[in-house]
Amino acid sequence: MAEEVESSESGSGNLFNKIIVLAAGEAHTLALTANGDVYSWGRGTFGRLGTASETDHLLPARINFDSDGDKRVKIVAIAAGAYHSLAVSGVTITFSGSYNFWLIKNADTKKSKNIMMDQYGDGDTMSVSLRDPLIYTFKNSLVPHLLERFLELGSPNSSASGSERKKLMISSVKGGGMMSAAIDDLGSLWMWGNFPEPQKDKSIESEFSLTSSCNPIPIWNFHGHTVVKVACGNEHVVALVTAGEGYKGSDLVCYSWGGNSHGQLGLGDRQSRQYPEVIEPFNSDAPWTVYEVACGAFHTALLAQKSPSETLESVCWTFGQGDNGQLGQGTTQSMLSPEPVKGLPRNAFLISVDCGLFHTSVVSSAGDVWSWGMEKGLGLCPEASYSGPDAGDASLPLLIPCAGLYGPKFPEPVQVVCGAAHTILLADAGYKMWSWGRGWSGVLGNGKMIDCYSPTMALWPPLDADFREQSVKDGGDKSGAEKKPEDVVELERKLSMATEDVRLLQSKLSLMERYASILHGATFGKPFEERDIPASLCGGGSFDIAKEWENMLESMDRGKLVRLEMFYRSMLAGVKDKLLKKRIQEILLESQSSLPSESTQQNK
């Protein structure tokens, strides 16, 4: 395991292959690399992949943001809603020390910043400059288009007016079900889409409703404070806001508003809110400091630690809908107020949390990953049952093992993200991804469209990464108007041929895996997994089918043998039935073919 980690570190300068941020939608995934490229894969309907078509992608595909042809657009932040995607460009980041972009994401608290610096790099200084920030969205479009509204606005936190008003600069974005949110460099919050717009006055009583807007709307409720982080569900929003005007690193207050039919606001009831209210366990006087927040469709998860604290212990709190155990509380009941997740060790520092439609996942700095919840029948949790009324559900956290050379922990974890029914972990300092869950539309990024019941490596880096890197080394960045060198043209031709061959092989592999899964599921009553492949076949030597069949029968218990016998009898009866039908059809055809000749004889 140590050798594998060292080998990845040796390539730390390869910014083409290093992922710094992931984002997951309902059935698609985005990845932002250290050099500013964005890749997408999964379901392509509604143009959410930004690849100029609605075709599904089984492997990461690079999104083209270069609209004018002579200037490369560098992306610095990404987000994904259920069916749309977002990207921000225009930030130039320089570092003193190691290239550790993950520091930016975790610089919201001094303590978490120091932890990330100690863990991933030796650099202790950094500078950030903002130049003409643009925000892109490919919602309702097959390709990215510019959200012009942000270029015309000033921040609501700015005291200047008119021409003196500071030009708006975006620092981060977030996507929810059908809504989007952005935080500008002054700490102001903007929202658009189908979202719960807060009332300006808490005393005004009105029925809860969602506002629809295609243009960003400023959220004035936090004027004079700094919004540090925001998360969006289907109908609710949770924000981390400073207690005072400035941000001191540990003075965050947790607010929530919007739909509350399942208690997802954490306010102790099911009453929806049109005005942001403080979640009491995380007010300005509380001993807990929240540093991460995530929203599922109708549930919420927070990561918090006691402040001040000399240890790195942290706790995951959940509330909201719990029908599928997605709260990790050992029950399927909803929780109206935040409760610590049972079953997580207190000595683990959790660095990332995310919520799917019916599940939640967290990862610790030590490389341990836990998941709980999941949609019934998907079997997204390893070791969860595959049959019965609670198939696939886990009401308490399950430790997800890392198989292969790395196990049991994932090396150098960075982030975990959850889609509607899939999970992707970014680890190995950003150079490798593991995915599991529902694999429809290729959302797992492993070139397949089948469900995975345990973590499998996504195919990263993409096939074109090495070719593009070599092209840059040989010819440098070329403008679109210049003629491509012959070696670059040849590289692109080889890449196209290799990609086509891989797609053909992937198609054949997917077809064979489906066929094997049908036979395996019908025979043994459970999904086909990699460990079910005979050891002799995995070893690459000769495969004696008779011997392997005998070994398999010897290893079966009585229940499996009974199911196999029933499957054999059913299959035999089906074959006999088909043979009988075929024979009857042949007799009928023979009798029909002889009728004309007999009639001819009678006429004669």
PDB file of C-alpha atoms in Angstrom, residues 326-593:
ATOM      1  CA  GLN A 326     -30.714   7.879   5.831  1.00  0.00           C
ATOM      2  CA  LEU A 327     -30.295   9.594   9.224  1.00  0.00           C
ATOM      3  CA  GLY A 328     -28.094   6.801  10.610  1.00  0.00           C
ATOM      4  CA  GLN A 329     -30.003   6.778  13.901  1.00  0.00           C
ATOM      5  CA  GLY A 330     -30.869   3.059  13.890  1.00  0.00           C
ATOM      6  CA  THR A 331     -34.480   3.796  12.967  1.00  0.00           C
ATOM      7  CA  THR A 332     -36.617   4.645   9.936  1.00  0.00           C
ATOM      8  CA  GLN A 333     -38.412   7.483  11.719  1.00  0.00           C
ATOM      9  CA  SER A 334     -37.946  11.122  10.820  1.00  0.00           C
ATOM     10  CA  MET A 335     -36.096  13.423  13.221  1.00  0.00           C
ATOM     11  CA  LEU A 336     -37.310  16.995  13.748  1.00  0.00           C
ATOM     12  CA  SER A 337     -34.172  18.175  15.581  1.00  0.00           C
ATOM     13  CA  PRO A 338     -30.457  17.440  15.042  1.00  0.00           C
ATOM     14  CA  GLU A 339     -29.199  14.203  16.577  1.00  0.00           C
ATOM     15  CA  PRO A 340     -25.633  12.801  16.535  1.00  0.00           C
ATOM     16  CA  VAL A 341     -25.273   9.798  14.219  1.00  0.00           C
ATOM     17  CA  LYS A 342     -24.912   6.597  16.178  1.00  0.00           C
ATOM     18  CA  GLY A 343     -22.192   4.123  15.281  1.00  0.00           C
ATOM     19  CA  LEU A 344     -19.482   6.566  14.202  1.00  0.00           C
ATOM     20  CA  PRO A 345     -16.260   6.575  16.258  1.00  0.00           C
ATOM     21  CA  ARG A 346     -15.685   9.746  18.262  1.00  0.00           C
ATOM     22  CA  ASN A 347     -11.921   9.697  17.651  1.00  0.00           C
ATOM     23  CA  ALA A 348     -12.275  10.100  13.885  1.00  0.00           C
ATOM     24  CA  PHE A 349     -12.107  13.536  12.277  1.00  0.00           C
ATOM     25  CA  LEU A 350     -14.682  13.646   9.472  1.00  0.00           C
ATOM     26  CA  ILE A 351     -13.549  15.764   6.531  1.00  0.00           C
ATOM     27  CA  SER A 352     -16.473  15.401   4.119  1.00  0.00           C
ATOM     28  CA  VAL A 353     -20.194  14.566   4.147  1.00  0.00           C
ATOM     29  CA  ASP A 354     -22.839  14.385   1.430  1.00  0.00           C
ATOM     30  CA  CYS A 355     -26.462  13.326   1.104  1.00  0.00           C
ATOM     31  CA  GLY A 356     -28.122  11.428  -1.709  1.00  0.00           C
ATOM     32  CA  LEU A 357     -31.816  10.981  -2.315  1.00  0.00           C
ATOM     33  CA  PHE A 358     -32.129   8.290   0.370  1.00  0.00           C
ATOM     34  CA  HIS A 359     -28.620   7.852   1.759  1.00  0.00           C
ATOM     35  CA  THR A 360     -25.718   9.658   3.456  1.00  0.00           C
ATOM     36  CA  SER A 361     -21.948   9.125   3.370  1.00  0.00           C
ATOM     37  CA  VAL A 362     -19.008  10.512   5.353  1.00  0.00           C
ATOM     38  CA  VAL A 363     -15.240  10.067   5.109  1.00  0.00           C
ATOM     39  CA  SER A 364     -12.610  10.596   7.797  1.00  0.00           C
ATOM     40  CA  SER A 365      -9.098  11.969   7.455  1.00  0.00           C
ATOM     41  CA  ALA A 366      -7.787   8.452   8.203  1.00  0.00           C
ATOM     42  CA  GLY A 367      -9.431   7.004   5.085  1.00  0.00           C
ATOM     43  CA  ASP A 368     -12.505   5.361   6.647  1.00  0.00           C
ATOM     44  CA  VAL A 369     -15.804   5.722   4.785  1.00  0.00           C
ATOM     45  CA  TRP A 370     -19.256   5.094   6.250  1.00  0.00           C
ATOM     46  CA  SER A 371     -22.604   5.000   4.447  1.00  0.00           C
ATOM     47  CA  TRP A 372     -26.151   4.519   5.660  1.00  0.00           C
ATOM     48  CA  GLY A 373     -29.688   4.652   4.308  1.00  0.00           C
ATOM     49  CA  MET A 374     -30.071   3.716   0.626  1.00  0.00           C
ATOM     50  CA  GLU A 375     -33.120   3.032  -1.507  1.00  0.00           C
ATOM     51  CA  LYS A 376     -34.774  -0.344  -0.991  1.00  0.00           C
ATOM     52  CA  GLY A 377     -33.704  -3.043  -3.413  1.00  0.00           C
ATOM     53  CA  LEU A 378     -30.546  -1.297  -4.624  1.00  0.00           C
ATOM     54  CA  GLY A 379     -28.180  -3.044  -2.240  1.00  0.00           C
ATOM     55  CA  LEU A 380     -25.934   0.017  -2.168  1.00  0.00           C
ATOM     56  CA  CYS A 381     -24.460  -0.881   1.214  1.00  0.00           C
ATOM     57  CA  PRO A 382     -21.986  -3.785   1.196  1.00  0.00           C
ATOM     58  CA  GLU A 383     -23.159  -6.647   3.437  1.00  0.00           C
ATOM     59  CA  ALA A 384     -26.739  -5.303   3.425  1.00  0.00           C
ATOM     60  CA  SER A 385     -29.472  -7.837   2.698  1.00  0.00           C
ATOM     61  CA  TYR A 386     -30.539  -8.357  -0.912  1.00  0.00           C
ATOM     62  CA  SER A 387     -34.028  -9.654  -0.169  1.00  0.00           C
ATOM     63  CA  GLY A 388     -36.920  -8.960   2.162  1.00  0.00           C
ATOM     64  CA  PRO A 389     -38.716  -5.722   3.033  1.00  0.00           C
ATOM     65  CA  ASP A 390     -35.506  -3.891   4.068  1.00  0.00           C
ATOM     66  CA  ALA A 391     -33.332  -4.925   1.129  1.00  0.00           C
ATOM     67  CA  GLY A 392     -30.433  -2.560   0.662  1.00  0.00           C
ATOM     68  CA  ASP A 393     -31.250  -0.343   3.651  1.00  0.00           C
ATOM     69  CA  ALA A 394     -28.931   0.313   6.590  1.00  0.00           C
ATOM     70  CA  SER A 395     -30.247   2.404   9.475  1.00  0.00           C
ATOM     71  CA  LEU A 396     -26.808   2.532  11.134  1.00  0.00           C
ATOM     72  CA  PRO A 397     -23.481   3.509   9.533  1.00  0.00           C
ATOM     73  CA  LEU A 398     -21.738   0.717   7.627  1.00  0.00           C
ATOM     74  CA  LEU A 399     -17.959   0.875   7.201  1.00  0.00           C
ATOM     75  CA  ILE A 400     -17.162   0.656   3.488  1.00  0.00           C
ATOM     76  CA  PRO A 401     -14.002  -1.435   2.893  1.00  0.00           C
ATOM     77  CA  CYS A 402     -11.405  -0.569   0.289  1.00  0.00           C
ATOM     78  CA  ALA A 403     -10.660  -3.754  -1.632  1.00  0.00           C
ATOM     79  CA  GLY A 404      -7.473  -4.646  -3.470  1.00  0.00           C
ATOM     80  CA  LEU A 405      -3.997  -3.360  -2.751  1.00  0.00           C
ATOM     81  CA  TYR A 406      -5.205  -0.359  -0.767  1.00  0.00           C
ATOM     82  CA  GLY A 407      -7.563  -2.028   1.764  1.00  0.00           C
ATOM     83  CA  PRO A 408      -9.008  -1.709   4.229  1.00  0.00           C
ATOM     84  CA  LYS A 409      -8.712   2.104   4.228  1.00  0.00           C
ATOM     85  CA  PHE A 410      -8.834   4.496   1.290  1.00  0.00           C
ATOM     86  CA  PRO A 411      -5.515   6.342   0.866  1.00  0.00           C
ATOM     87  CA  GLU A 412      -5.415  10.118   1.319  1.00  0.00           C
ATOM     88  CA  PRO A 413      -9.166  10.820   1.095  1.00  0.00           C
ATOM     89  CA  VAL A 414     -10.333  14.164  -0.246  1.00  0.00           C
ATOM     90  CA  GLN A 415     -14.124  14.220  -0.690  1.00  0.00           C
ATOM     91  CA  VAL A 416     -17.242  12.040  -0.886  1.00  0.00           C
ATOM     92  CA  VAL A 417     -20.306  12.930  -2.997  1.00  0.00           C
ATOM     93  CA  CYS A 418     -23.726  11.267  -3.308  1.00  0.00           C
ATOM     94  CA  GLY A 419     -26.146  11.255  -6.199  1.00  0.00           C
ATOM     95  CA  ALA A 420     -29.700   9.975  -6.070  1.00  0.00           C
ATOM     96  CA  ALA A 421     -28.510   6.369  -5.785  1.00  0.00           C
ATOM     97  CA  HIS A 422     -24.745   6.378  -6.246  1.00  0.00           C
ATOM     98  CA  THR A 423     -21.679   7.367  -4.237  1.00  0.00           C
ATOM     99  CA  ILE A 424     -18.235   8.468  -5.418  1.00  0.00           C
ATOM    100  CA  LEU A 425     -15.163   8.880  -3.237  1.00  0.00           C
ATOM    101  CA  LEU A 426     -12.198  11.004  -4.290  1.00  0.00           C
ATOM    102  CA  ALA A 427      -8.978   9.757  -2.669  1.00  0.00           C
ATOM    103  CA  ASP A 428      -5.277   9.161  -3.265  1.00  0.00           C
ATOM    104  CA  ALA A 429      -4.754  12.951  -2.976  1.00  0.00           C
ATOM    105  CA  GLY A 430      -7.151  13.464  -5.907  1.00  0.00           C
ATOM    106  CA  TYR A 431      -5.665  10.957  -8.352  1.00  0.00           C
ATOM    107  CA  LYS A 432      -8.161   8.098  -7.940  1.00  0.00           C
ATOM    108  CA  MET A 433     -11.917   7.674  -7.580  1.00  0.00           C
ATOM    109  CA  TRP A 434     -13.956   4.792  -6.174  1.00  0.00           C
ATOM    110  CA  SER A 435     -17.679   4.475  -6.926  1.00  0.00           C
ATOM    111  CA  TRP A 436     -20.577   2.216  -5.936  1.00  0.00           C
ATOM    112  CA  GLY A 437     -24.373   2.127  -6.134  1.00  0.00           C
ATOM    113  CA  ARG A 438     -26.755   2.202  -9.070  1.00  0.00           C
ATOM    114  CA  GLY A 439     -24.797   2.253 -12.303  1.00  0.00           C
ATOM    115  CA  TRP A 440     -27.490   3.154 -14.821  1.00  0.00           C
ATOM    116  CA  SER A 441     -26.415   5.569 -17.563  1.00  0.00           C
ATOM    117  CA  GLY A 442     -22.750   5.068 -16.634  1.00  0.00           C
ATOM    118  CA  VAL A 443     -22.944   7.390 -13.619  1.00  0.00           C
ATOM    119  CA  LEU A 444     -20.247   5.397 -11.766  1.00  0.00           C
ATOM    120  CA  GLY A 445     -17.631   6.331 -14.360  1.00  0.00           C
ATOM    121  CA  ASN A 446     -16.272   2.786 -14.699  1.00  0.00           C
ATOM    122  CA  GLY A 447     -17.410   2.219 -18.284  1.00  0.00           C
ATOM    123  CA  LYS A 448     -20.323   0.023 -17.228  1.00  0.00           C
ATOM    124  CA  MET A 449     -24.068   0.416 -16.741  1.00  0.00           C
ATOM    125  CA  ILE A 450     -24.553  -2.142 -13.981  1.00  0.00           C
ATOM    126  CA  ASP A 451     -25.025  -1.703 -10.237  1.00  0.00           C
ATOM    127  CA  CYS A 452     -21.950  -2.107  -8.040  1.00  0.00           C
ATOM    128  CA  TYR A 453     -22.420  -3.398  -4.503  1.00  0.00           C
ATOM    129  CA  SER A 454     -18.902  -2.557  -3.358  1.00  0.00           C
ATOM    130  CA  PRO A 455     -16.434   0.219  -4.271  1.00  0.00           C
ATOM    131  CA  THR A 456     -14.834  -0.135  -7.708  1.00  0.00           C
ATOM    132  CA  MET A 457     -12.286   2.177  -9.276  1.00  0.00           C
ATOM    133  CA  ALA A 458     -13.623   4.671 -11.768  1.00  0.00           C
ATOM    134  CA  LEU A 459     -11.658   4.873 -15.012  1.00  0.00           C
ATOM    135  CA  TRP A 460      -9.519   7.914 -14.294  1.00  0.00           C
ATOM    136  CA  PRO A 461      -7.578   9.598 -15.809  1.00  0.00           C
ATOM    137  CA  PRO A 462      -9.537   9.628 -19.078  1.00  0.00           C
ATOM    138  CA  LEU A 463      -7.946   8.238 -22.213  1.00  0.00           C
ATOM    139  CA  ASP A 464      -7.269  11.650 -23.720  1.00  0.00           C
ATOM    140  CA  ALA A 465      -5.390  13.036 -20.693  1.00  0.00           C
ATOM    141  CA  ASP A 466      -1.980  11.630 -21.602  1.00  0.00           C
ATOM    142  CA  PHE A 467      -2.407  12.653 -25.239  1.00  0.00           C
ATOM    143  CA  ARG A 468      -3.339  16.229 -24.334  1.00  0.00           C
ATOM    144  CA  GLU A 469      -0.491  16.478 -21.832  1.00  0.00           C
ATOM    145  CA  GLN A 470       2.004  15.277 -24.418  1.00  0.00           C
ATOM    146  CA  SER A 471       0.555  17.714 -26.926  1.00  0.00           C
ATOM    147  CA  VAL A 472       1.076  20.623 -24.524  1.00  0.00           C
ATOM    148  CA  LYS A 473       4.633  19.512 -23.772  1.00  0.00           C
ATOM    149  CA  ASP A 474       5.493  19.213 -27.460  1.00  0.00           C
ATOM    150  CA  GLY A 475       3.745  22.235 -28.901  1.00  0.00           C
ATOM    151  CA  GLY A 476       2.543  24.357 -25.998  1.00  0.00           C
ATOM    152  CA  ASP A 477      -0.920  25.961 -25.876  1.00  0.00           C
ATOM    153  CA  LYS A 478      -1.970  26.645 -29.460  1.00  0.00           C
ATOM    154  CA  SER A 479      -4.676  29.093 -30.408  1.00  0.00           C
ATOM    155  CA  GLY A 480      -7.587  27.794 -32.419  1.00  0.00           C
ATOM    156  CA  ALA A 481      -6.436  29.794 -35.466  1.00  0.00           C
ATOM    157  CA  GLU A 482      -3.029  28.102 -35.732  1.00  0.00           C
ATOM    158  CA  LYS A 483      -2.535  24.957 -37.760  1.00  0.00           C
ATOM    159  CA  LYS A 484      -1.982  21.883 -35.658  1.00  0.00           C
ATOM    160  CA  PRO A 485       1.447  20.188 -35.956  1.00  0.00           C
ATOM    161  CA  GLU A 486       1.524  16.809 -37.712  1.00  0.00           C
ATOM    162  CA  ASP A 487       2.479  14.978 -34.511  1.00  0.00           C
ATOM    163  CA  VAL A 488      -0.546  16.472 -32.729  1.00  0.00           C
ATOM    164  CA  VAL A 489      -2.835  15.441 -35.593  1.00  0.00           C
ATOM    165  CA  GLU A 490      -1.391  11.930 -35.448  1.00  0.00           C
ATOM    166  CA  LEU A 491      -1.894  11.792 -31.674  1.00  0.00           C
ATOM    167  CA  GLU A 492      -5.518  12.849 -32.090  1.00  0.00           C
ATOM    168  CA  ARG A 493      -6.038  10.218 -34.795  1.00  0.00           C
ATOM    169  CA  LYS A 494      -4.602   7.487 -32.561  1.00  0.00           C
ATOM    170  CA  LEU A 495      -6.705   8.734 -29.674  1.00  0.00           C
ATOM    171  CA  SER A 496      -9.853   8.570 -31.783  1.00  0.00           C
ATOM    172  CA  MET A 497      -9.059   5.013 -32.883  1.00  0.00           C
ATOM    173  CA  ALA A 498      -8.210   3.917 -29.344  1.00  0.00           C
ATOM    174  CA  THR A 499     -11.366   5.498 -27.954  1.00  0.00           C
ATOM    175  CA  GLU A 500     -13.513   3.744 -30.557  1.00  0.00           C
ATOM    176  CA  ASP A 501     -11.886   0.395 -29.781  1.00  0.00           C
ATOM    177  CA  VAL A 502     -12.440   0.902 -26.060  1.00  0.00           C
ATOM    178  CA  ARG A 503     -16.089   1.811 -26.620  1.00  0.00           C
ATOM    179  CA  LEU A 504     -16.596  -1.362 -28.650  1.00  0.00           C
ATOM    180  CA  LEU A 505     -14.958  -3.480 -25.960  1.00  0.00           C
ATOM    181  CA  GLN A 506     -17.003  -1.743 -23.269  1.00  0.00           C
ATOM    182  CA  SER A 507     -20.191  -2.483 -25.175  1.00  0.00           C
ATOM    183  CA  LYS A 508     -19.299  -6.149 -25.481  1.00  0.00           C
ATOM    184  CA  LEU A 509     -18.235  -6.336 -21.820  1.00  0.00           C
ATOM    185  CA  SER A 510     -21.453  -4.687 -20.658  1.00  0.00           C
ATOM    186  CA  LEU A 511     -23.519  -7.112 -22.739  1.00  0.00           C
ATOM    187  CA  MET A 512     -21.675 -10.138 -21.349  1.00  0.00           C
ATOM    188  CA  GLU A 513     -21.983  -8.847 -17.781  1.00  0.00           C
ATOM    189  CA  ARG A 514     -25.729  -8.410 -18.205  1.00  0.00           C
ATOM    190  CA  TYR A 515     -26.033 -11.943 -19.588  1.00  0.00           C
ATOM    191  CA  ALA A 516     -23.943 -13.359 -16.719  1.00  0.00           C
ATOM    192  CA  SER A 517     -25.958 -11.383 -14.172  1.00  0.00           C
ATOM    193  CA  ILE A 518     -29.255 -12.758 -15.504  1.00  0.00           C
ATOM    194  CA  LEU A 519     -28.019 -16.356 -15.274  1.00  0.00           C
ATOM    195  CA  HIS A 520     -26.357 -15.826 -11.895  1.00  0.00           C
ATOM    196  CA  GLY A 521     -29.361 -14.051 -10.407  1.00  0.00           C
ATOM    197  CA  ALA A 522     -31.811 -16.688 -11.656  1.00  0.00           C
ATOM    198  CA  THR A 523     -29.587 -19.514 -10.372  1.00  0.00           C
ATOM    199  CA  PHE A 524     -28.412 -18.253  -6.990  1.00  0.00           C
ATOM    200  CA  GLY A 525     -30.971 -15.580  -6.135  1.00  0.00           C
ATOM    201  CA  LYS A 526     -28.473 -12.733  -5.701  1.00  0.00           C
ATOM    202  CA  PRO A 527     -26.674 -10.235  -7.945  1.00  0.00           C
ATOM    203  CA  PHE A 528     -23.464 -11.245  -9.673  1.00  0.00           C
ATOM    204  CA  GLU A 529     -20.288  -9.905  -8.048  1.00  0.00           C
ATOM    205  CA  GLU A 530     -16.627 -10.029  -8.954  1.00  0.00           C
ATOM    206  CA  ARG A 531     -15.820 -12.381  -6.096  1.00  0.00           C
ATOM    207  CA  ASP A 532     -18.166 -14.959  -7.658  1.00  0.00           C
ATOM    208  CA  ILE A 533     -15.712 -15.504 -10.532  1.00  0.00           C
ATOM    209  CA  PRO A 534     -13.743 -18.778 -10.079  1.00  0.00           C
ATOM    210  CA  ALA A 535     -10.202 -18.268  -8.837  1.00  0.00           C
ATOM    211  CA  SER A 536      -8.702 -20.274 -11.695  1.00  0.00           C
ATOM    212  CA  LEU A 537     -10.273 -17.926 -14.232  1.00  0.00           C
ATOM    213  CA  CYS A 538      -9.057 -14.835 -12.385  1.00  0.00           C
ATOM    214  CA  GLY A 539      -5.547 -16.276 -12.389  1.00  0.00           C
ATOM    215  CA  GLY A 540      -5.462 -16.314 -16.166  1.00  0.00           C
ATOM    216  CA  GLY A 541      -4.512 -19.983 -16.473  1.00  0.00           C
ATOM    217  CA  SER A 542      -6.459 -22.876 -17.964  1.00  0.00           C
ATOM    218  CA  PHE A 543     -10.090 -23.090 -16.946  1.00  0.00           C
ATOM    219  CA  ASP A 544     -11.521 -26.561 -16.266  1.00  0.00           C
ATOM    220  CA  ILE A 545     -15.280 -25.988 -16.262  1.00  0.00           C
ATOM    221  CA  ALA A 546     -16.082 -29.489 -14.988  1.00  0.00           C
ATOM    222  CA  LYS A 547     -13.671 -29.152 -12.069  1.00  0.00           C
ATOM    223  CA  GLU A 548     -14.866 -25.647 -11.206  1.00  0.00           C
ATOM    224  CA  TRP A 549     -18.490 -26.822 -11.295  1.00  0.00           C
ATOM    225  CA  GLU A 550     -17.639 -29.655  -8.916  1.00  0.00           C
ATOM    226  CA  ASN A 551     -15.750 -27.266  -6.589  1.00  0.00           C
ATOM    227  CA  MET A 552     -18.681 -24.875  -6.598  1.00  0.00           C
ATOM    228  CA  LEU A 553     -21.129 -27.651  -5.695  1.00  0.00           C
ATOM    229  CA  GLU A 554     -18.869 -28.753  -2.848  1.00  0.00           C
ATOM    230  CA  SER A 555     -18.779 -25.243  -1.386  1.00  0.00           C
ATOM    231  CA  MET A 556     -22.570 -24.748  -1.484  1.00  0.00           C
ATOM    232  CA  ASP A 557     -24.773 -25.131   1.566  1.00  0.00           C
ATOM    233  CA  ARG A 558     -28.080 -26.987   1.483  1.00  0.00           C
ATOM    234  CA  GLY A 559     -30.118 -23.855   0.743  1.00  0.00           C
ATOM    235  CA  LYS A 560     -28.047 -22.986  -2.320  1.00  0.00           C
ATOM    236  CA  LEU A 561     -28.203 -26.578  -3.564  1.00  0.00           C
ATOM    237  CA  VAL A 562     -31.995 -26.584  -3.215  1.00  0.00           C
ATOM    238  CA  ARG A 563     -32.258 -23.327  -5.198  1.00  0.00           C
ATOM    239  CA  LEU A 564     -29.945 -24.750  -7.835  1.00  0.00           C
ATOM    240  CA  GLU A 565     -32.042 -27.919  -8.107  1.00  0.00           C
ATOM    241  CA  MET A 566     -35.226 -25.871  -8.461  1.00  0.00           C
ATOM    242  CA  PHE A 567     -33.581 -23.724 -11.133  1.00  0.00           C
ATOM    243  CA  TYR A 568     -32.401 -26.844 -13.003  1.00  0.00           C
ATOM    244  CA  ARG A 569     -35.849 -28.477 -12.891  1.00  0.00           C
ATOM    245  CA  SER A 570     -37.525 -25.272 -14.024  1.00  0.00           C
ATOM    246  CA  MET A 571     -35.016 -24.849 -16.834  1.00  0.00           C
ATOM    247  CA  LEU A 572     -35.403 -28.533 -17.877  1.00  0.00           C
ATOM    248  CA  ALA A 573     -39.196 -28.225 -17.885  1.00  0.00           C
ATOM    249  CA  GLY A 574     -38.911 -25.103 -19.987  1.00  0.00           C
ATOM    250  CA  VAL A 575     -36.629 -26.818 -22.466  1.00  0.00           C
ATOM    251  CA  LYS A 576     -38.986 -29.800 -22.764  1.00  0.00           C
ATOM    252  CA  ASP A 577     -41.920 -27.454 -23.272  1.00  0.00           C
ATOM    253  CA  LYS A 578     -40.055 -25.598 -26.013  1.00  0.00           C
ATOM    254  CA  LEU A 579     -39.073 -28.908 -27.691  1.00  0.00           C
ATOM    255  CA  LEU A 580     -42.688 -30.062 -27.646  1.00  0.00           C
ATOM    256  CA  LYS A 581     -43.881 -26.777 -29.160  1.00  0.00           C
ATOM    257  CA  LYS A 582     -41.198 -26.971 -31.850  1.00  0.00           C
ATOM    258  CA  ARG A 583     -42.190 -30.566 -32.720  1.00  0.00           C
ATOM    259  CA  ILE A 584     -45.877 -29.628 -32.969  1.00  0.00           C
ATOM    260  CA  GLN A 585     -45.003 -26.726 -35.262  1.00  0.00           C
ATOM    261  CA  GLU A 586     -42.938 -29.046 -37.479  1.00  0.00           C
ATOM    262  CA  ILE A 587     -45.811 -31.573 -37.760  1.00  0.00           C
ATOM    263  CA  LEU A 588     -48.244 -28.798 -38.659  1.00  0.00           C
ATOM    264  CA  LEU A 589     -45.893 -27.459 -41.288  1.00  0.00           C
ATOM    265  CA  GLU A 590     -45.376 -30.933 -42.776  1.00  0.00           C
ATOM    266  CA  SER A 591     -49.135 -31.576 -42.954  1.00  0.00           C
ATOM    267  CA  GLN A 592     -49.753 -28.176 -44.542  1.00  0.00           C
ATOM    268  CA  SER A 593     -47.054 -28.735 -47.139  1.00  0.00           C
TER     269      SER A 593
END
